[in-house]
PDB file of C-alpha atoms in Angstrom:
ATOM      1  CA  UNK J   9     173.384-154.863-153.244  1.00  0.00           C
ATOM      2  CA  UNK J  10     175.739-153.598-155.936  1.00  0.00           C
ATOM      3  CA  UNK J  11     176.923-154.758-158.652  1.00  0.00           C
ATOM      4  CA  UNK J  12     180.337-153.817-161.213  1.00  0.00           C
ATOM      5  CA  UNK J  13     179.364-152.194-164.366  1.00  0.00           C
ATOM      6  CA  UNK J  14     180.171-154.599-167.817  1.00  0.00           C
ATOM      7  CA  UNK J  15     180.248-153.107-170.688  1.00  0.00           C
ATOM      8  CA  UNK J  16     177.673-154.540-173.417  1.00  0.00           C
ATOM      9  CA  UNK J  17     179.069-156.645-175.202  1.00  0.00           C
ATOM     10  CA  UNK J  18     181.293-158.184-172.396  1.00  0.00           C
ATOM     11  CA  UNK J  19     180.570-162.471-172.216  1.00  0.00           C
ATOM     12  CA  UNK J  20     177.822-162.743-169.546  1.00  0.00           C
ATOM     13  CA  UNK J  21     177.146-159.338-169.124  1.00  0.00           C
ATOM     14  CA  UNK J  22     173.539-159.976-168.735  1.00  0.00           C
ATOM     15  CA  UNK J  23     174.189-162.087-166.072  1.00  0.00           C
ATOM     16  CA  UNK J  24     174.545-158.886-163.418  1.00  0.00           C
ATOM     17  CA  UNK J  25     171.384-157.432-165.170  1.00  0.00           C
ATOM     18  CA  UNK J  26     169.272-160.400-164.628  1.00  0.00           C
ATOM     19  CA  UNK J  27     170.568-160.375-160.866  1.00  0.00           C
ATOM     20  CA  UNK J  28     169.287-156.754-160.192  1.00  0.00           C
ATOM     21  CA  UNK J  29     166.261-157.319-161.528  1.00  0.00           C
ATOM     22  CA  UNK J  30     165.571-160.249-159.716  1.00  0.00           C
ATOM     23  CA  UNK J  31     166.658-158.846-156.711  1.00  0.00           C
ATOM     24  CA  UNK J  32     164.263-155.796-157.235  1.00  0.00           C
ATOM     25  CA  UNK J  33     161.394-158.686-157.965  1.00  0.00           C
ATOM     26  CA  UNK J  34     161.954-160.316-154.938  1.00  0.00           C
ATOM     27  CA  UNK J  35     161.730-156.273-152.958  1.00  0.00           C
ATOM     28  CA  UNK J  36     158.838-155.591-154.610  1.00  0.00           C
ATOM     29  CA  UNK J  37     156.994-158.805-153.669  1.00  0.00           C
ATOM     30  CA  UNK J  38     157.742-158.776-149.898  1.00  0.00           C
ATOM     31  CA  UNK J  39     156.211-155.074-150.027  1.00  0.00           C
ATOM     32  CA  UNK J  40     153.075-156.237-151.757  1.00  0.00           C
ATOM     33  CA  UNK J  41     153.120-159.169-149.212  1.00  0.00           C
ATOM     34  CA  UNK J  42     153.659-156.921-146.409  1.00  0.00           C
ATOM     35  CA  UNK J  43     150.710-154.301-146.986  1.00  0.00           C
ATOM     36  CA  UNK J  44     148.255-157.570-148.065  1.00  0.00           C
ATOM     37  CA  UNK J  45     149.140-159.028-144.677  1.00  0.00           C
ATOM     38  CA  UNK J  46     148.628-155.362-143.326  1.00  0.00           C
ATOM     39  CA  UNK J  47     145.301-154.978-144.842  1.00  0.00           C
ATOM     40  CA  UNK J  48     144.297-158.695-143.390  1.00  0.00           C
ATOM     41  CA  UNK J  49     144.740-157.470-139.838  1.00  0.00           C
ATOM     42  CA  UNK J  50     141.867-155.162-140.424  1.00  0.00           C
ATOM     43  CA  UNK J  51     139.318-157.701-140.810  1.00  0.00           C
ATOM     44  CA  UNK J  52     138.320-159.461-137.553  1.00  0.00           C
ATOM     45  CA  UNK J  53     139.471-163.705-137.353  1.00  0.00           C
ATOM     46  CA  UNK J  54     138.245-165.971-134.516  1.00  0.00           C
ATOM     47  CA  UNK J  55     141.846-165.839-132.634  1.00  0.00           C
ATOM     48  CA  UNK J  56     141.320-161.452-132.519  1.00  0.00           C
ATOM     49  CA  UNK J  57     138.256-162.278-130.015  1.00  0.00           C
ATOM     50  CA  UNK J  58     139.889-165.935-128.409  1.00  0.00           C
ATOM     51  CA  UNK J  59     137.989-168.126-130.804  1.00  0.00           C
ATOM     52  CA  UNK J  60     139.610-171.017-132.189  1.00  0.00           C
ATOM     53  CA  UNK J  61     137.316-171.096-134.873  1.00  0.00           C
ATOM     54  CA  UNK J  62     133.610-169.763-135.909  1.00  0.00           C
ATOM     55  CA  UNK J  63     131.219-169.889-138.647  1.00  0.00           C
ATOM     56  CA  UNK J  64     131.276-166.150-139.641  1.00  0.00           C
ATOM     57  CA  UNK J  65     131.537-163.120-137.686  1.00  0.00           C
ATOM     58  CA  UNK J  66     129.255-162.339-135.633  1.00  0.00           C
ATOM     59  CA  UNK J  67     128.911-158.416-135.442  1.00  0.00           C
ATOM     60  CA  UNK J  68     128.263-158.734-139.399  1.00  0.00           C
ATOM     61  CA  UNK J  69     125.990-161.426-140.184  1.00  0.00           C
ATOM     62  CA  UNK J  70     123.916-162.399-137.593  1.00  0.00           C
ATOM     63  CA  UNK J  71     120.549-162.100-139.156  1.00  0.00           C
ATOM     64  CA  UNK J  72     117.989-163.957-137.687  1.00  0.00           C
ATOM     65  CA  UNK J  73     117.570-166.816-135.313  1.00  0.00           C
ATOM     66  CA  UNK J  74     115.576-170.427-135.518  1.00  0.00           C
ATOM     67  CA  UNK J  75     114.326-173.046-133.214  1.00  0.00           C
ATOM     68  CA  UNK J  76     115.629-176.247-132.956  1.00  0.00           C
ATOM     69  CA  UNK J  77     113.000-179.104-133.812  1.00  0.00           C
ATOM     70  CA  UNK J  78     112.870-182.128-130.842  1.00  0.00           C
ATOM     71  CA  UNK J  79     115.133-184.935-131.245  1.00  0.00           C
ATOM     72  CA  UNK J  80     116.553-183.473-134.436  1.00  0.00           C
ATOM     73  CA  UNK J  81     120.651-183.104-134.683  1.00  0.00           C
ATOM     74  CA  UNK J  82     121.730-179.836-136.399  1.00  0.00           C
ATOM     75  CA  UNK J  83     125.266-180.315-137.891  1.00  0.00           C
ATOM     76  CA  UNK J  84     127.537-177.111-138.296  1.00  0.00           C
ATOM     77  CA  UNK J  85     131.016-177.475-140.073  1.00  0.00           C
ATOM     78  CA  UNK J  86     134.169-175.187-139.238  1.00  0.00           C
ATOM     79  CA  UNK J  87     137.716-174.786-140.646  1.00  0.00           C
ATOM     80  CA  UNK J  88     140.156-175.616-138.278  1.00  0.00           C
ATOM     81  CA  UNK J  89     143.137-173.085-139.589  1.00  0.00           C
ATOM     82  CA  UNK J  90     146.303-175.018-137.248  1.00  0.00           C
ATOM     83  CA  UNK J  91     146.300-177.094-134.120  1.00  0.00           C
ATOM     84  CA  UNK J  92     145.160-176.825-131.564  1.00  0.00           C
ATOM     85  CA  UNK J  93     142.709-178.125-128.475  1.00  0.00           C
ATOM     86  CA  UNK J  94     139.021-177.736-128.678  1.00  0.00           C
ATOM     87  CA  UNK J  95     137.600-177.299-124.773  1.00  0.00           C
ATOM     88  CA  UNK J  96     134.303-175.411-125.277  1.00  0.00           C
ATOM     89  CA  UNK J  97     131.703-174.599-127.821  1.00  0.00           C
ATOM     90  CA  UNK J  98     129.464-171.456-128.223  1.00  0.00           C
ATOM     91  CA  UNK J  99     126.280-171.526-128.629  1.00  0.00           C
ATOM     92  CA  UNK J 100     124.029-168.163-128.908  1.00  0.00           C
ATOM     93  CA  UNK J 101     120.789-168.833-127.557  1.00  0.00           C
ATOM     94  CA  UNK J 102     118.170-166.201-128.902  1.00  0.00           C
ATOM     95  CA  UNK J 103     115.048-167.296-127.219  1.00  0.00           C
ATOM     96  CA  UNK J 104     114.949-169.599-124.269  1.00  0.00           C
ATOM     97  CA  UNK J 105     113.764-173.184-124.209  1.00  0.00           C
ATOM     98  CA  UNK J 106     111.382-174.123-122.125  1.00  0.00           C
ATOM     99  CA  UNK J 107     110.064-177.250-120.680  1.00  0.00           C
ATOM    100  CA  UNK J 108     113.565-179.393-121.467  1.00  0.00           C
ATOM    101  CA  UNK J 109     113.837-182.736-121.111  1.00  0.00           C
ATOM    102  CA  UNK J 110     116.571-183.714-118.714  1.00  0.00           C
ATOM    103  CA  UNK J 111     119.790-185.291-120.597  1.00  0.00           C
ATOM    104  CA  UNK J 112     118.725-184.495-123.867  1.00  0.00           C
ATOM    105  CA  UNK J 113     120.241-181.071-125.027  1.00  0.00           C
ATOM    106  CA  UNK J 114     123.646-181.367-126.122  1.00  0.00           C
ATOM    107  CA  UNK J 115     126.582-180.592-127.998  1.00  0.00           C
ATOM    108  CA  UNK J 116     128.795-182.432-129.517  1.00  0.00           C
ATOM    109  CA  UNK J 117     132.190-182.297-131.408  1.00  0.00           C
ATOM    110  CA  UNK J 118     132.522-184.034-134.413  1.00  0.00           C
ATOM    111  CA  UNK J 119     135.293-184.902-137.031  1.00  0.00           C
ATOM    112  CA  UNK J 120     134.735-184.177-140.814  1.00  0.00           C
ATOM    113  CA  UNK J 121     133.768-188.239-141.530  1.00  0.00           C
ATOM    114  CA  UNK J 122     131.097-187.988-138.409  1.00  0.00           C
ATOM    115  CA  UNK J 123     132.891-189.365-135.304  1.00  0.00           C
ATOM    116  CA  UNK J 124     131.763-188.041-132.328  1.00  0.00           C
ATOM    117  CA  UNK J 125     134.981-186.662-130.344  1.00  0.00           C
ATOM    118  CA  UNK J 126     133.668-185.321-127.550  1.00  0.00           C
ATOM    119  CA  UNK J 127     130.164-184.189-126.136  1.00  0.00           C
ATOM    120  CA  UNK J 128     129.066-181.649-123.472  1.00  0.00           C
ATOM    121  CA  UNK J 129     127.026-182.524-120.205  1.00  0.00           C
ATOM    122  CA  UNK J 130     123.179-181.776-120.317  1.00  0.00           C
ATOM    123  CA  UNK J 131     122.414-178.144-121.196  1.00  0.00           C
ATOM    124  CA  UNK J 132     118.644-178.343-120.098  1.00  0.00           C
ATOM    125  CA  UNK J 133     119.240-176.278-117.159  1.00  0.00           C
ATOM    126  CA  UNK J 134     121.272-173.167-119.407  1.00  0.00           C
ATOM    127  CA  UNK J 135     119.390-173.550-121.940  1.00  0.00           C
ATOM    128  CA  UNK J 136     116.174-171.596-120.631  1.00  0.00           C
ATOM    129  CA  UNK J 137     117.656-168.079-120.500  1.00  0.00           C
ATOM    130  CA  UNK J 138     118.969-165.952-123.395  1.00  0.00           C
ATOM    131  CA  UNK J 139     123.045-165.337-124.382  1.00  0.00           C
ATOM    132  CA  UNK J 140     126.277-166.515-125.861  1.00  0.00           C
ATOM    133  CA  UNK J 141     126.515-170.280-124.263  1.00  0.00           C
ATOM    134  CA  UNK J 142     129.787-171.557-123.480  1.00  0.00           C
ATOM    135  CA  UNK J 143     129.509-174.878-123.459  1.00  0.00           C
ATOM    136  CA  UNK J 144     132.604-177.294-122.237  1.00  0.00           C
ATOM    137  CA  UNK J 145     133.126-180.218-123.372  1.00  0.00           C
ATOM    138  CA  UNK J 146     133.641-183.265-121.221  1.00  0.00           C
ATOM    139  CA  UNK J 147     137.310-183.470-122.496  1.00  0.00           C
ATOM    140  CA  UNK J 148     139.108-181.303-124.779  1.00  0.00           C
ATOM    141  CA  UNK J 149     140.343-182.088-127.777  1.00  0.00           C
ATOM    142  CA  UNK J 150     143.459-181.783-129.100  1.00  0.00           C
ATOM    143  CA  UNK J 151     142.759-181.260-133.280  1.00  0.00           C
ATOM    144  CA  UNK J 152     144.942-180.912-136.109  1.00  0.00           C
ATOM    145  CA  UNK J 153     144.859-177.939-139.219  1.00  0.00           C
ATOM    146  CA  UNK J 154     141.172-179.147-140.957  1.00  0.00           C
ATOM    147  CA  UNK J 155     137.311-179.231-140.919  1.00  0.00           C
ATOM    148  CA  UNK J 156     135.564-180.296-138.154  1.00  0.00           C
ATOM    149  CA  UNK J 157     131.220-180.792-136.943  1.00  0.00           C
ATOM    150  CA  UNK J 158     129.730-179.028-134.109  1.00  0.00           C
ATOM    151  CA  UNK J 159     125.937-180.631-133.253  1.00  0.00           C
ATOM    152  CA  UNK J 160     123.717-179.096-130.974  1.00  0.00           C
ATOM    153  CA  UNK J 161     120.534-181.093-130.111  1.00  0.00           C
ATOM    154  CA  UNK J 162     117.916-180.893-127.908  1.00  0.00           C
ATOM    155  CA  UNK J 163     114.366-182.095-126.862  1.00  0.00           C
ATOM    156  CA  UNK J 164     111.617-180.671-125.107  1.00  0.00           C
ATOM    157  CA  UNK J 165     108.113-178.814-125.191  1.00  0.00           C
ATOM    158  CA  UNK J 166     109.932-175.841-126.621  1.00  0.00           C
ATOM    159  CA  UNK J 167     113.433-176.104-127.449  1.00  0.00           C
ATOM    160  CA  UNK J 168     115.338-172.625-127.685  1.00  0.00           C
ATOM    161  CA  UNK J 169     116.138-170.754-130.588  1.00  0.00           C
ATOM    162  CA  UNK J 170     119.602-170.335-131.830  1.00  0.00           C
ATOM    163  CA  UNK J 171     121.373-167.004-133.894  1.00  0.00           C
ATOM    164  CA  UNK J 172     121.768-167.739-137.196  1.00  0.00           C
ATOM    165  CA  UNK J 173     122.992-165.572-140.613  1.00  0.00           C
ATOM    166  CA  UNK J 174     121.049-166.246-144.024  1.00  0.00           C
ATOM    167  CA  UNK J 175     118.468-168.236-144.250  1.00  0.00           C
ATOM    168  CA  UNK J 176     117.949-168.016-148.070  1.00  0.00           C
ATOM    169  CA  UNK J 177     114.328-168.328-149.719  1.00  0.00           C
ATOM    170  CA  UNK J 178     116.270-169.767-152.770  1.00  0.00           C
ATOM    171  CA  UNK J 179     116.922-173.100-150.946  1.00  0.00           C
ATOM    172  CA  UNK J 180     119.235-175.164-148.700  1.00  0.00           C
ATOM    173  CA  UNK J 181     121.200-175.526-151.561  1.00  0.00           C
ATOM    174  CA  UNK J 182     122.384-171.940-151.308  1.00  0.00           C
ATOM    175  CA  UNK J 183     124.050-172.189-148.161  1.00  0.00           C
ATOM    176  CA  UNK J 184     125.894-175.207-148.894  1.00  0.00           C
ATOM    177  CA  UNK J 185     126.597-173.964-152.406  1.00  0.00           C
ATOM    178  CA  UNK J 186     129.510-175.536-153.763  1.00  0.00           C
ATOM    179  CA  UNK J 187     129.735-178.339-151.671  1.00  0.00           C
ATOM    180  CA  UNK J 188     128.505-182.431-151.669  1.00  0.00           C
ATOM    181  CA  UNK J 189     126.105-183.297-148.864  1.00  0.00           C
ATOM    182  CA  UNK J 190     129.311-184.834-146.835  1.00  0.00           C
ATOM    183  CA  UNK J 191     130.485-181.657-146.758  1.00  0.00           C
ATOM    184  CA  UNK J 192     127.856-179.671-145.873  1.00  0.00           C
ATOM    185  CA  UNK J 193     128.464-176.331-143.865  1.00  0.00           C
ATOM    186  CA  UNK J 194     124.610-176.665-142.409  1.00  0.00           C
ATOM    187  CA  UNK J 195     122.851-179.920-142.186  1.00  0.00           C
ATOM    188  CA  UNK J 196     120.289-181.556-139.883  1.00  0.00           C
ATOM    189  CA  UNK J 197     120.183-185.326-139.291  1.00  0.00           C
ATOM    190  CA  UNK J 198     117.950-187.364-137.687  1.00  0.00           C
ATOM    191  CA  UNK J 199     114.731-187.379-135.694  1.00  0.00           C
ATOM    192  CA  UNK J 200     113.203-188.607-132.835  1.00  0.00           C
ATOM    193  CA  UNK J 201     117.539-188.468-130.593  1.00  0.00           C
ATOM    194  CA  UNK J 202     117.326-187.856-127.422  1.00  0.00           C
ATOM    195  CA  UNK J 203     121.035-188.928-127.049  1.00  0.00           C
ATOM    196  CA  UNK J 204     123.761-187.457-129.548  1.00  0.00           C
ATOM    197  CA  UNK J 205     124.872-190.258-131.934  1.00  0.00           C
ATOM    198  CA  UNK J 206     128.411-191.604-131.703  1.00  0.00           C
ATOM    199  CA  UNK J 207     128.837-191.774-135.519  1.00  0.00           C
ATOM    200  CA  UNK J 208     127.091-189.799-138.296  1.00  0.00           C
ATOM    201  CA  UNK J 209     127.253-190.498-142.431  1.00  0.00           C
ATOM    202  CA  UNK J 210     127.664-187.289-143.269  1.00  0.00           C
ATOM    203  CA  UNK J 211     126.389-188.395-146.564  1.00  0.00           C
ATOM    204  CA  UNK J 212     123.223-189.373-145.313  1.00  0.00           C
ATOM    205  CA  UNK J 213     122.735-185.707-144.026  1.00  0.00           C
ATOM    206  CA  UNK J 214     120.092-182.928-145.160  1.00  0.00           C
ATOM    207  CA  UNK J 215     121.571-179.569-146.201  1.00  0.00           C
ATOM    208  CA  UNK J 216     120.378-176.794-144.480  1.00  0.00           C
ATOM    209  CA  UNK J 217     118.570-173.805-145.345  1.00  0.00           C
ATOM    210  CA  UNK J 218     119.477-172.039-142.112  1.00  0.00           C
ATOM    211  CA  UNK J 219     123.081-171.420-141.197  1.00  0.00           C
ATOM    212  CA  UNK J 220     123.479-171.660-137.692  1.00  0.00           C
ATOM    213  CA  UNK J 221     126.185-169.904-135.633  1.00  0.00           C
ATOM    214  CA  UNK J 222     128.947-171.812-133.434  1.00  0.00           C
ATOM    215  CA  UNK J 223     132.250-171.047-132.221  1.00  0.00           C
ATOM    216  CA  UNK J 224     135.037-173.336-130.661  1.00  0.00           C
ATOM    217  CA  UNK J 225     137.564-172.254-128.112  1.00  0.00           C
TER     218      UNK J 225
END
């Protein structure tokens, strides 16, 4: 872009001046915007490994692992980041379940006010071996740009053990920091289910100390 050279002095002859500059705002930005979104591509995302979504990445903060209590629903929220449809859930089993009532260990998806969308069959069966569980739902769903609630349940004599990342000493609070109990990242709910509620008040929920990791595809 070039411009005619005013003399000071000349009426408007700022007006050029302000032009150039702005023009060399505007270069400078989309650089700064082009190494940022450089940079970003260095950090792994859910879609770089066919995810949809996940709580955190796995190859850096998988810490730990904890059992699931009978009959108790564990509630873990993600960030949808644009459409798309849901089909299966991941689960990482650590240690295997054993002894698991028939029917009763489940996933389900969720929206963020506690609907259930969909659910998966009976994961009794998978359930007593170790690995990364891909679960499918019954019927995928197609979900808009927001937050949605994975819950994994099950019931039996020992119910398996899932990967987790922090489980803080400080509190449940910790892991939810932030946040109001409806919005809860980690939560449990219930007792005693041995079928996966159709609606949840997420309200009603208990933050969770551990946070548990699922991903959606």
């Amino acid at each position: 872009m070039t411009y005619s050279p005013i003399s000071a002095g000349t009426p408007s002859w700022d007006v050029p001046l302000n032009a150039a500059l702005t023009d060399q705002d505007n270069r400078i930005t989309a650089a700064v915007d082009r190494i940022g979104a450089a940079e970003a591509r260095l950090d792994y995302n859910p879609t770089d490994q066919g995810l949809i979504s996940w709580t955190f990445d796995p190859a850096t903060n998988i810490t730990a692992q904890s059992a699931l209590t009978s009959g108790q629903l564990y509630m873990v929220r993600l960030a949808v980041r644009s459409a798309a449809t849901v089909s299966t859930v991941v689960v990482p089993v650590g240690t295997a379940g054993s002894s698991l009532t028939a029917g009763q260990s489940l996933v389900g998806l969720y929206s963020s006010t506690g609907t259930l969308l969909a659910q998966s069959a009976d994961q009794s069966a998978s359930w007593t071996s170790t690995g990364a569980k891909s679960v499918p739902l019954a019927s995928p769903v197609s979900v808009t740009a927001g937050y949605y609630v994975v819950g994994v349940m099950s019931n039996g004599t020992t119910p398996p053990s899932l990967l987790r990342g922090s489980n803080a000493s400080i509190g449940a609070g910790f892991a939810n920091i932030g946040l109001s109990t409806a919005d809860s990242r980690f939560s449990t709910h219930g007792a005693g289910l041995t079928a996966l509620p159709s609606s949840v008040s997420m309200g009603s929920r208990t933050p969770a100390t551990a946070a548990m990791w699922v991903g959606l595809m």
